[in-house]
Short mmCIF file of C-alpha atoms in Angstrom, two decimals:
data_model
loop_
_atom_site.label_atom_id
_atom_site.label_comp_id
_atom_site.label_asym_id
_atom_site.label_seq_id
_atom_site.Cartn_x
_atom_site.Cartn_y
_atom_site.Cartn_z
CA UNK A 1 143.61 38.53 219.25
CA UNK A 2 146.83 37.01 217.94
CA UNK A 3 149.07 39.34 215.90
CA UNK A 4 151.95 38.14 213.73
CA UNK A 5 155.40 39.69 214.29
CA UNK A 6 154.83 41.86 211.22
CA UNK A 7 151.47 43.03 212.58
CA UNK A 8 153.07 43.76 215.96
CA UNK A 9 155.56 46.02 214.20
CA UNK A 10 152.71 47.92 212.57
CA UNK A 11 151.05 48.24 215.98
CA UNK A 12 154.27 49.68 217.41
CA UNK A 13 154.45 52.33 214.69
CA UNK A 14 157.35 50.97 212.64
CA UNK A 15 155.59 51.90 209.38
CA UNK A 16 154.23 55.22 210.56
CA UNK A 17 151.13 56.57 212.30
CA UNK A 18 148.64 55.84 209.50
CA UNK A 19 149.32 52.11 209.45
CA UNK A 20 149.53 52.11 213.24
CA UNK A 21 146.08 53.69 213.53
CA UNK A 22 144.69 51.29 210.91
CA UNK A 23 145.84 48.15 212.69
CA UNK A 24 144.72 49.57 216.05
CA UNK A 25 141.19 49.90 214.62
CA UNK A 26 141.27 46.34 213.27
CA UNK A 27 142.71 44.91 216.49
CA UNK A 28 140.09 46.72 218.58
CA UNK A 29 137.30 45.29 216.42
CA UNK A 30 138.87 41.85 216.65
CA UNK A 31 139.00 42.05 220.44
CA UNK A 32 135.40 43.29 220.69
CA UNK A 33 134.02 40.51 218.50
CA UNK A 34 136.30 37.71 219.65
CA UNK A 35 138.34 37.24 216.47
CA UNK A 36 141.28 34.87 216.77
CA UNK A 37 143.43 36.62 214.14
CA UNK A 38 143.50 38.86 211.09
CA UNK A 39 142.89 37.24 207.70
CA UNK A 40 143.91 38.48 204.22
CA UNK A 41 141.25 40.17 202.08
CA UNK A 42 140.90 40.39 198.32
CA UNK A 43 139.35 43.88 198.14
CA UNK A 44 137.78 46.73 200.08
CA UNK A 45 134.78 48.94 199.39
CA UNK A 46 134.85 52.12 201.43
CA UNK A 47 131.88 54.15 202.69
CA UNK A 48 132.15 57.64 204.11
CA UNK A 49 132.55 59.51 200.83
CA UNK A 50 129.70 62.02 200.56
CA UNK A 51 130.47 65.39 202.13
CA UNK A 52 126.80 65.40 203.16
CA UNK A 53 127.42 62.49 205.52
CA UNK A 54 131.04 62.91 206.74
CA UNK A 55 131.40 66.71 206.77
CA UNK A 56 134.59 68.59 207.62
CA UNK A 57 135.56 66.17 210.40
CA UNK A 58 135.60 63.24 207.98
CA UNK A 59 137.50 65.21 205.36
CA UNK A 60 140.13 66.19 207.92
CA UNK A 61 140.53 62.60 209.15
CA UNK A 62 141.03 61.18 205.64
CA UNK A 63 143.36 64.02 204.59
CA UNK A 64 145.64 63.39 207.57
CA UNK A 65 146.30 59.78 206.54
CA UNK A 66 149.58 59.06 204.75
CA UNK A 67 150.02 55.72 203.06
CA UNK A 68 148.73 53.47 200.29
CA UNK A 69 146.10 50.76 200.21
CA UNK A 70 147.50 47.30 199.51
CA UNK A 71 144.41 45.64 197.99
CA UNK A 72 142.05 46.84 195.22
CA UNK A 73 139.78 49.39 196.87
CA UNK A 74 136.82 51.35 195.56
CA UNK A 75 134.66 54.16 196.94
CA UNK A 76 131.01 54.40 197.83
CA UNK A 77 128.86 57.08 196.09
CA UNK A 78 129.78 60.72 196.63
CA UNK A 79 127.37 63.57 197.30
CA UNK A 80 127.26 64.73 193.68
CA UNK A 81 128.03 63.85 190.09
CA UNK A 82 131.72 64.72 190.04
CA UNK A 83 131.43 66.20 186.53
CA UNK A 84 127.82 67.41 186.25
CA UNK A 85 127.33 68.77 189.77
CA UNK A 86 126.04 72.12 188.52
CA UNK A 87 123.21 70.35 186.69
CA UNK A 88 122.22 68.79 190.02
CA UNK A 89 122.01 72.19 191.70
CA UNK A 90 124.99 71.56 193.98
CA UNK A 91 126.64 74.62 195.51
CA UNK A 92 130.22 75.54 194.61
CA UNK A 93 131.29 75.24 198.27
CA UNK A 94 129.89 71.70 198.57
CA UNK A 95 131.50 70.72 195.27
CA UNK A 96 134.89 71.97 196.43
CA UNK A 97 134.70 69.99 199.68
CA UNK A 98 133.52 66.88 197.83
CA UNK A 99 136.43 67.09 195.40
CA UNK A 100 138.85 67.39 198.33
CA UNK A 101 137.46 64.17 199.82
CA UNK A 102 137.93 62.34 196.52
CA UNK A 103 141.50 63.66 196.18
CA UNK A 104 142.31 62.54 199.73
CA UNK A 105 141.17 59.01 198.96
CA UNK A 106 142.99 59.08 195.62
CA UNK A 107 146.22 60.00 197.44
CA UNK A 108 145.81 56.78 199.43
CA UNK A 109 145.63 54.74 196.23
CA UNK A 110 141.87 54.13 196.35
CA UNK A 111 140.12 53.82 192.99
CA UNK A 112 137.87 56.85 192.67
CA UNK A 113 134.93 55.23 190.89
CA UNK A 114 132.15 56.06 193.34
CA UNK A 115 129.57 53.29 193.28
CA UNK A 116 127.49 51.08 195.55
CA UNK A 117 127.63 48.31 192.91
CA UNK A 118 131.38 47.65 192.54
CA UNK A 119 130.63 44.12 191.30
CA UNK A 120 129.10 45.66 188.15
CA UNK A 121 132.35 47.54 187.43
CA UNK A 122 135.06 44.99 188.22
CA UNK A 123 134.79 41.21 188.02
CA UNK A 124 137.82 40.58 190.20
CA UNK A 125 136.90 42.35 193.45
CA UNK A 126 135.04 39.39 194.95
CA UNK A 127 134.44 35.79 193.93
CA UNK A 128 132.92 32.83 195.74
CA UNK A 129 134.69 32.16 199.04
CA UNK A 130 136.82 35.32 198.94
CA UNK A 131 137.20 37.34 202.13
CA UNK A 132 136.59 41.06 201.55
CA UNK A 133 135.96 44.19 203.62
CA UNK A 134 133.00 46.05 202.13
CA UNK A 135 131.02 48.75 203.87
CA UNK A 136 128.00 49.79 201.77
CA UNK A 137 125.00 47.88 203.07
CA UNK A 138 123.62 46.69 199.72
CA UNK A 139 127.08 45.78 198.42
CA UNK A 140 127.72 43.75 201.58
CA UNK A 141 124.46 41.89 201.05
CA UNK A 142 125.22 41.20 197.39
CA UNK A 143 128.78 40.03 198.10
CA UNK A 144 127.71 37.65 200.86
CA UNK A 145 124.50 36.38 199.33
CA UNK A 146 124.70 36.48 195.53
CA UNK A 147 128.45 36.12 195.00
CA UNK A 148 129.14 33.95 198.03
CA UNK A 149 132.09 36.05 199.17
CA UNK A 150 132.52 36.83 202.87
CA UNK A 151 132.34 40.23 204.52
CA UNK A 152 131.04 41.76 207.70
CA UNK A 153 129.14 45.04 207.84
CA UNK A 154 132.20 47.28 207.85
CA UNK A 155 132.13 50.95 208.69
CA UNK A 156 134.04 53.44 206.56
CA UNK A 157 137.05 53.63 208.93
CA UNK A 158 137.30 49.85 209.36
CA UNK A 159 137.04 49.21 205.60
CA UNK A 160 139.74 51.81 204.93
CA UNK A 161 141.90 50.31 207.67
CA UNK A 162 141.47 46.87 206.11
CA UNK A 163 142.43 48.31 202.72
CA UNK A 164 145.63 49.81 204.16
CA UNK A 165 146.65 46.64 206.01
CA UNK A 166 145.19 44.11 203.54
CA UNK A 167 143.50 42.17 206.33
CA UNK A 168 140.35 42.08 208.44
CA UNK A 169 139.45 40.41 211.77
CA UNK A 170 138.29 36.80 211.45
CA UNK A 171 134.79 36.87 212.95
CA UNK A 172 131.14 37.11 211.96
CA UNK A 173 130.31 36.23 208.37
CA UNK A 174 133.89 35.18 207.65
CA UNK A 175 133.14 32.03 209.69
CA UNK A 176 131.09 29.07 208.42
CA UNK A 177 129.03 28.79 211.60
CA UNK A 178 127.56 32.28 211.19
CA UNK A 179 126.39 31.85 207.60
CA UNK A 180 123.59 29.34 208.13
CA UNK A 181 119.97 30.56 207.89
CA UNK A 182 117.90 30.81 211.06
CA UNK A 183 114.49 31.68 209.58
CA UNK A 184 112.57 30.50 206.51
CA UNK A 185 110.65 33.08 204.47
CA UNK A 186 107.85 31.49 202.43
CA UNK A 187 106.73 33.91 199.72
CA UNK A 188 103.29 33.10 198.30
CA UNK A 189 102.89 35.65 195.46
CA UNK A 190 104.88 35.68 192.25
CA UNK A 191 107.25 38.65 192.27
CA UNK A 192 108.08 41.15 189.54
CA UNK A 193 110.31 44.22 189.38
CA UNK A 194 109.98 46.38 192.51
CA UNK A 195 108.15 43.58 194.35
CA UNK A 196 111.60 42.32 195.35
CA UNK A 197 112.34 45.66 197.00
CA UNK A 198 108.93 45.66 198.68
CA UNK A 199 109.58 42.14 199.96
CA UNK A 200 112.96 43.16 201.33
CA UNK A 201 111.43 46.24 202.97
CA UNK A 202 108.89 44.05 204.80
CA UNK A 203 111.25 41.23 205.76
CA UNK A 204 114.04 43.52 206.99
CA UNK A 205 111.63 45.21 209.40
CA UNK A 206 110.45 41.82 210.64
CA UNK A 207 113.76 40.00 211.19
CA UNK A 208 116.38 42.70 211.94
CA UNK A 209 119.84 41.18 211.51
CA UNK A 210 118.88 37.50 211.23
CA UNK A 211 120.01 35.36 208.28
CA UNK A 212 116.93 34.27 206.25
CA UNK A 213 116.46 31.70 203.53
CA UNK A 214 113.72 32.40 200.98
CA UNK A 215 111.42 29.99 199.23
CA UNK A 216 110.29 32.05 196.22
CA UNK A 217 107.53 31.46 193.70
CA UNK A 218 109.52 33.27 191.01
CA UNK A 219 112.99 33.07 189.48
CA UNK A 220 114.84 36.30 190.31
CA UNK A 221 117.47 37.99 188.17
CA UNK A 222 120.67 39.27 189.75
CA UNK A 223 119.15 42.77 189.69
CA UNK A 224 116.13 41.42 191.57
CA UNK A 225 118.43 39.89 194.18
CA UNK A 226 120.29 43.19 194.43
CA UNK A 227 116.99 44.98 195.15
CA UNK A 228 115.88 42.37 197.68
CA UNK A 229 119.13 42.50 199.63
CA UNK A 230 119.43 46.28 199.50
CA UNK A 231 115.96 46.76 200.98
CA UNK A 232 116.54 44.21 203.76
CA UNK A 233 119.82 45.87 204.67
CA UNK A 234 118.07 49.26 204.88
CA UNK A 235 114.87 48.36 206.74
CA UNK A 236 116.66 45.84 208.95
CA UNK A 237 120.36 45.09 209.02
CA UNK A 238 120.41 41.87 207.02
CA UNK A 239 123.91 41.28 205.65
CA UNK A 240 123.42 37.74 204.32
CA UNK A 241 120.45 35.87 202.91
CA UNK A 242 119.89 32.71 200.88
CA UNK A 243 117.35 31.82 198.19
CA UNK A 244 116.56 28.15 197.66
CA UNK A 245 117.74 26.94 194.28
CA UNK A 246 119.30 30.31 193.39
CA UNK A 247 122.08 31.62 195.64
CA UNK A 248 125.36 29.67 195.83
CA UNK A 249 125.27 28.55 199.46
CA UNK A 250 121.53 27.87 199.82
CA UNK A 251 121.82 24.13 199.16
CA UNK A 252 124.29 23.57 202.00
CA UNK A 253 121.80 24.07 204.81
CA UNK A 254 118.82 22.35 206.38
CA UNK A 255 115.71 24.52 206.44
CA UNK A 256 115.16 26.35 209.74
CA UNK A 257 112.16 25.53 211.93
CA UNK A 258 111.15 29.17 212.38
CA UNK A 259 109.05 30.35 209.44
CA UNK A 260 107.34 33.51 208.19
CA UNK A 261 104.86 33.49 205.31
CA UNK A 262 104.55 36.61 203.15
CA UNK A 263 101.23 37.14 201.39
CA UNK A 264 100.36 39.37 198.44
CA UNK A 265 98.33 41.79 200.56
CA UNK A 266 101.45 42.54 202.63
CA UNK A 267 103.37 43.54 199.50
CA UNK A 268 100.52 45.74 198.28
CA UNK A 269 100.51 47.65 201.56
CA UNK A 270 104.04 48.92 200.86
CA UNK A 271 102.98 50.58 197.60
CA UNK A 272 101.37 54.03 197.91
CA UNK A 273 99.91 56.52 195.48
CA UNK A 274 100.77 60.19 195.26
CA UNK A 275 102.05 62.96 193.04
CA UNK A 276 105.86 63.17 193.06
CA UNK A 277 108.00 66.10 192.00
CA UNK A 278 111.04 63.84 191.51
CA UNK A 279 111.12 60.32 190.09
CA UNK A 280 114.43 58.63 190.86
CA UNK A 281 116.04 55.34 189.83
CA UNK A 282 119.37 53.81 190.75
CA UNK A 283 119.46 52.97 194.44
CA UNK A 284 121.55 50.80 194.26
CA UNK A 285 123.17 52.07 191.05
CA UNK A 286 121.41 51.01 187.86
CA UNK A 287 122.95 48.11 185.95
CA UNK A 288 123.13 47.89 182.17
CA UNK A 289 120.01 45.70 182.22
CA UNK A 290 118.08 48.24 184.25
CA UNK A 291 119.22 51.09 181.97
CA UNK A 292 118.09 49.12 178.91
CA UNK A 293 114.66 48.63 180.45
CA UNK A 294 114.35 52.35 181.23
CA UNK A 295 115.43 53.22 177.69
CA UNK A 296 112.67 50.98 176.28
CA UNK A 297 110.03 52.53 178.53
CA UNK A 298 111.15 56.08 177.70
CA UNK A 299 111.56 55.56 173.94
CA UNK A 300 109.72 58.18 171.89
CA UNK A 301 108.45 60.01 174.98
CA UNK A 302 109.19 63.27 176.77
CA UNK A 303 109.05 63.38 180.56
CA UNK A 304 107.02 66.14 182.20
CA UNK A 305 108.62 65.80 185.63
CA UNK A 306 112.16 65.72 186.96
CA UNK A 307 113.57 62.22 186.39
CA UNK A 308 116.96 61.13 187.74
CA UNK A 309 118.70 57.87 186.89
CA UNK A 310 121.81 57.11 188.93
CA UNK A 311 124.51 54.73 187.77
CA UNK A 312 128.26 54.26 187.91
CA UNK A 313 130.46 56.32 185.64
CA UNK A 314 131.99 53.11 184.28
CA UNK A 315 128.59 51.91 183.05
CA UNK A 316 127.75 55.33 181.60
CA UNK A 317 131.05 55.51 179.74
CA UNK A 318 130.69 51.98 178.33
CA UNK A 319 127.25 52.62 176.81
CA UNK A 320 127.14 56.21 175.50
CA UNK A 321 124.48 55.42 172.88
CA UNK A 322 122.14 54.03 175.49
CA UNK A 323 122.67 57.06 177.73
CA UNK A 324 121.88 59.42 174.83
CA UNK A 325 118.70 57.47 174.12
CA UNK A 326 117.57 57.86 177.73
CA UNK A 327 118.48 61.54 177.92
CA UNK A 328 116.51 62.25 174.72
CA UNK A 329 113.40 61.84 176.84
CA UNK A 330 114.46 64.62 179.20
CA UNK A 331 115.49 62.21 181.95
CA UNK A 332 118.86 62.99 183.56
CA UNK A 333 121.55 60.35 184.06
CA UNK A 334 123.86 61.11 186.97
CA UNK A 335 127.01 59.23 188.03
CA UNK A 336 129.10 58.92 191.19
CA UNK A 337 126.13 59.64 193.47
CA UNK A 338 122.51 58.80 194.23
CA UNK A 339 119.38 60.51 195.42
CA UNK A 340 119.93 59.34 199.00
CA UNK A 341 123.47 60.64 199.67
CA UNK A 342 123.25 63.87 197.65
CA UNK A 343 121.90 67.11 199.14
CA UNK A 344 120.51 67.93 195.68
CA UNK A 345 117.41 65.81 196.34
CA UNK A 346 116.50 67.70 199.51
CA UNK A 347 114.67 70.41 197.55
CA UNK A 348 112.00 67.94 196.42
CA UNK A 349 108.93 67.36 198.59
CA UNK A 350 107.88 63.97 197.26
CA UNK A 351 110.06 61.36 195.56
CA UNK A 352 108.79 58.32 193.67
CA UNK A 353 111.21 55.37 193.57
CA UNK A 354 111.22 51.75 192.44
CA UNK A 355 113.66 50.81 195.22
CA UNK A 356 112.74 49.46 198.65
CA UNK A 357 116.07 50.73 199.95
CA UNK A 358 115.45 54.29 198.75
CA UNK A 359 111.86 54.10 200.02
CA UNK A 360 113.25 53.45 203.51
CA UNK A 361 116.00 56.08 203.45
CA UNK A 362 114.41 59.04 201.64
CA UNK A 363 112.17 60.33 204.48
CA UNK A 364 115.03 60.42 207.01
CA UNK A 365 117.98 61.38 204.81
CA UNK A 366 116.29 63.63 202.25
CA UNK A 367 113.46 65.07 204.33
CA UNK A 368 110.66 64.41 201.86
CA UNK A 369 107.87 61.93 201.32
CA UNK A 370 108.64 58.67 199.50
CA UNK A 371 106.37 56.65 197.21
CA UNK A 372 107.33 53.11 196.18
CA UNK A 373 106.08 52.10 192.73
CA UNK A 374 106.96 49.70 189.94
CA UNK A 375 109.39 50.86 187.25
CA UNK A 376 106.50 51.08 184.77
CA UNK A 377 104.35 53.14 187.17
CA UNK A 378 107.30 55.45 187.84
CA UNK A 379 107.63 56.12 184.10
CA UNK A 380 103.87 56.63 183.78
CA UNK A 381 104.04 59.20 186.59
CA UNK A 382 106.85 60.99 184.76
CA UNK A 383 104.50 61.68 181.86
CA UNK A 384 101.53 62.96 183.87
#
């Protein structure tokens, strides 16, 4: 892969070992995937934040880095609410380690809002056609598909390296030829609410990492698209999808010959019944629209089960009245984290979620049973 004279200097250690290691990681990726050069990025979103997932080895690696990011960079969810960790049942030792991770990133100049929906916090991180280096699977999907920005599925180290250098290797979804759909998904039923997550759950398992284009019978909101993409990224490894008449690049392409038809009975098979001991929302983090819907459903009621709603701290701070309204019901609103990456959810045996992504991850990452249900059915279960 071609390196500019300035990049060669970084490779030779002129700016110190942190930048040298960062460009070595990027150059290695570029060589593996056949990139011709490094290209500038507008922003980075960095995974590898929860102490539950990176442990002491990850903390040590981040703490040893000395430098500053050169593009706007934001973190993925941590393993706890950074302020209300005691209310989650997090141990003091875990909390201390988690705070050290956040401080290490902060020392590198990374914004310490911990969220998988950075596009709901900042408008300027990614716009149509921008090259970015994002690493959370649902955020990658949203950036590529809904915004029309361009990112590969970055790992935590490669996203951080890109943030430090301000560039990423030019391959994969940064190139026009890799963004065209290869399979058409015909969806027969009309979709509502968690049906988009159920659809993504099914399609991801069926197509793996292919790029699909959907022909829907419904008009999705941006939150619906978020749920669809998040589930496909979890059950498969779909990083880019198109929806005819909806997403910004869908009209550029001819429809693929290969086709899958999704019927209503397939969606219904994803939904299960059961008796949860935790009902959790916010995977990916709840938007203002989703919080408003939950507030309406909870109004004048008291929950009888543990209910968690995860969102970004920025959203929580912008709408304190709405948060108070939700918490009046006994539901708990947590920030900076989610039920999947926090050890706090491991004490529950059965979790009910309205998210196809969470439905996929909970059994493996939290050790309990998962039930997928609509938002309304989740709230009904909270009052049983």
